Every structure is written in C-alpha cells, then in structure tokens.
Short mmCIF file of C-alpha atoms in Angstrom, two decimals:
data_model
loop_
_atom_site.label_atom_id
_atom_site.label_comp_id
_atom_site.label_asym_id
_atom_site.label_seq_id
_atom_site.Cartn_x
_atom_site.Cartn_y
_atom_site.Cartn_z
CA UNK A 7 1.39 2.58 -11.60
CA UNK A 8 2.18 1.81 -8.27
CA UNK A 9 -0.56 0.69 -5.36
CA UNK A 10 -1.01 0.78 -2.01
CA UNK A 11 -4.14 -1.09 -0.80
CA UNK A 12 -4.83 -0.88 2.94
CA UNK A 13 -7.59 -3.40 4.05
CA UNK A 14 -8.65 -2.48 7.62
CA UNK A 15 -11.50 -3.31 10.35
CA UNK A 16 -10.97 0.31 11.34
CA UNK A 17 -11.78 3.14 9.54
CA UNK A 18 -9.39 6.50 9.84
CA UNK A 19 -11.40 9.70 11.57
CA UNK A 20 -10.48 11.55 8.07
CA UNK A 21 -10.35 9.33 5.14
CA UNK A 22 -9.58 12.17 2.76
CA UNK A 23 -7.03 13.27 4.58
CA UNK A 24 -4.97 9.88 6.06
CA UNK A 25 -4.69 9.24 1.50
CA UNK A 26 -3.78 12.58 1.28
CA UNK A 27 -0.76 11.66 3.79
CA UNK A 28 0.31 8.43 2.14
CA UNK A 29 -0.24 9.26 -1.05
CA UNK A 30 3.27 11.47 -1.08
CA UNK A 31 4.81 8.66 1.48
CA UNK A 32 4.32 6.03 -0.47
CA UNK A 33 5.67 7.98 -3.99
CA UNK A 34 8.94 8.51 -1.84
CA UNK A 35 8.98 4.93 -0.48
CA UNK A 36 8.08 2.96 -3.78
CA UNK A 37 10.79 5.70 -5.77
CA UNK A 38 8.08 6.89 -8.32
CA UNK A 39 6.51 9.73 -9.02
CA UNK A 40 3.31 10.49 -7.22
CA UNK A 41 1.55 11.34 -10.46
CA UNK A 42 1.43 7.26 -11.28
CA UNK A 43 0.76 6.44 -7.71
CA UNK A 44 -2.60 4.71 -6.06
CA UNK A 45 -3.69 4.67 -2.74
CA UNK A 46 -6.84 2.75 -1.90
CA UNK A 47 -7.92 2.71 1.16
CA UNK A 48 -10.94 0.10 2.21
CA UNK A 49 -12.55 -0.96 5.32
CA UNK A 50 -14.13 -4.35 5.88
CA UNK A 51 -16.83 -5.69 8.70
CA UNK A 52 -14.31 -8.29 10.25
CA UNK A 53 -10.47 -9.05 10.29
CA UNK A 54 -9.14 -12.01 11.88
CA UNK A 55 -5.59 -12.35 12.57
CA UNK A 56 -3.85 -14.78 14.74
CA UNK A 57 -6.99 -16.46 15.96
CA UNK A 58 -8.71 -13.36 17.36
CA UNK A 59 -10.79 -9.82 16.06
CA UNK A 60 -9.47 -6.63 16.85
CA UNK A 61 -7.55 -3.92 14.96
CA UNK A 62 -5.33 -5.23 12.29
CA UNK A 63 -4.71 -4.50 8.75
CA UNK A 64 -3.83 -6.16 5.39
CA UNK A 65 -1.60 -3.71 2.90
CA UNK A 66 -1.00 -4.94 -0.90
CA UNK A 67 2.02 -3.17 -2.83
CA UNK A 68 2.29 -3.63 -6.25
CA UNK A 69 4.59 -1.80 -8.96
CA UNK A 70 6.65 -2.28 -11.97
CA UNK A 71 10.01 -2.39 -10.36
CA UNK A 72 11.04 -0.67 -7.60
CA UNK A 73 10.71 -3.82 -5.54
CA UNK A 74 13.24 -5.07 -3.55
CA UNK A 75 14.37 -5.92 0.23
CA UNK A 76 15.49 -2.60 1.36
CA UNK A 77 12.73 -0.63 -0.34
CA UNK A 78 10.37 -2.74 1.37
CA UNK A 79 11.31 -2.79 4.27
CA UNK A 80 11.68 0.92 4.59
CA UNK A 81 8.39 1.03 2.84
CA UNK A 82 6.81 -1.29 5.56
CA UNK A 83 8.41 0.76 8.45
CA UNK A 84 7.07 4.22 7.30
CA UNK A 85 3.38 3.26 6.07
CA UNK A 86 3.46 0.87 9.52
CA UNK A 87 4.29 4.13 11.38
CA UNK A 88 0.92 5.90 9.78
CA UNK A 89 -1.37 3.02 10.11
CA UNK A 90 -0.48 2.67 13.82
CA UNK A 91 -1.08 6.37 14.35
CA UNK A 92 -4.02 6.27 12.00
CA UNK A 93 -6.28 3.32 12.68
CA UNK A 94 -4.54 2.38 16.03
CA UNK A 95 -3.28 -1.14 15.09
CA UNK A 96 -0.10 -2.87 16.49
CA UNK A 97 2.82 -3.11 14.25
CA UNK A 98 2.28 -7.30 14.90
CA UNK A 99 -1.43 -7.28 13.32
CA UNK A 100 -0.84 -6.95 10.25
CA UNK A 101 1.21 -8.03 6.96
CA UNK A 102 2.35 -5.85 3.91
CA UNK A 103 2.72 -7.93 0.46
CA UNK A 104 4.93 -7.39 -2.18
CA UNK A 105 3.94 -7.79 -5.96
CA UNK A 106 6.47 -6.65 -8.88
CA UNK A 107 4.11 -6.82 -12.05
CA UNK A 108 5.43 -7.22 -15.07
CA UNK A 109 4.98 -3.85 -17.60
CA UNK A 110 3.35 -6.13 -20.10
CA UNK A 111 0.48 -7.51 -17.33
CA UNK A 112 -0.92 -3.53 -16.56
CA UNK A 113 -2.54 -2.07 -18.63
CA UNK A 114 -2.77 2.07 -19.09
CA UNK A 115 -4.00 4.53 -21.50
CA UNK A 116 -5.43 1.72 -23.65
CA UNK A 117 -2.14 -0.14 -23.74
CA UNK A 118 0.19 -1.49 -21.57
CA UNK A 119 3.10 0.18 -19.85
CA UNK A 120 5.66 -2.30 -21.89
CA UNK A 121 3.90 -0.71 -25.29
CA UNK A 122 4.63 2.97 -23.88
CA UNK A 123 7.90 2.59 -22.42
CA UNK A 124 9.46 1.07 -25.34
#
C-alpha cells in the first residue's frame, strides 16, 4: 500500500513514462513490493515556496512500515534525483513528508490490511 504523491507546478514532457520510472524506484526505496505500490503524480496552477513562484514540488509518502530515518532519507535523495531531472526543480524547492499509517486505518480488498495480515 505504499504512496508516492508528487504535487508539482510543472508537468513532466512524458507523464506515462516519468511513473513508469518511479514506480520501480520507489518499490526499492520504500522496501515493498511494487505490486502494492502507488505513484500519483499531479500538477497544480501555482506553487509557492519560500515567498516566491517558480518550479518546486510537494511529495507525500505514506506506508505501513517501512518508515524510518535512513529509508527516508535515501528515499528523498533518489526520487529528489528524478524530480530534478524530470520537472527541473532545485533540490531546495521542495519538501518530502513522511506518514507511517497504521494497518488498521487503510483499507483494501473490502477490509483492512490489519484484517488480512493477521
């Protein structure tokens, strides 16, 4: 069940194809199989950050474990490295949050993930 959501100003030149590239980064970086993974993607009219417009970028992680310092940070270094290359944004316009949800608060195949991995 783990998502990545990207909020951006700037759109990528291939949408398809920039998911297509995280989707199997992010599985390695959150330590879960690509199967559960999510990668949304979605662009907005307007950002500011830090008092002015201009490329920058909001990116939401959430998951049922797999959340800690190290994994973040790698995390934030890697999907960092494709949004710079991707939507042209500087590694200082942006923020990544962190959000370890409890199996019993998501929901999944009618149930919740604390009913199907007990």
């Amino acid at each position: 069940m783990p998502t990545l959501e990207i909020t951006a100003e700037q759109a990528p030149a291939d949408l398809d194809a920039f998911l297509k590239r995280l989707s199997p980064l992010f599985s390695e970086c959150i330590g879960k199989p690509e199967s559960y993974c999510m990668v949304i993607f979605t662009k907005v009219d307007r950002v500011y950050f830090n008092g002015s417009s201009g490329a920058s970028f909001l990116a939401k992680v959430t998951s049922i474990g797999n959340i800690d310092n190290e994994r973040n940070a790698n995390l934030t270094k890697k999907i960092s490295e494709v949004l710079e290359e991707e939507l042209g944004v500087k590694l200082d316009r942006g923020y990544f949050f962190f959000n370890d949800a409890p199996a019993e608060y998501t929901g999944y195949k009618s149930t919740t993930f604390a009913n199907l991995i007990k």
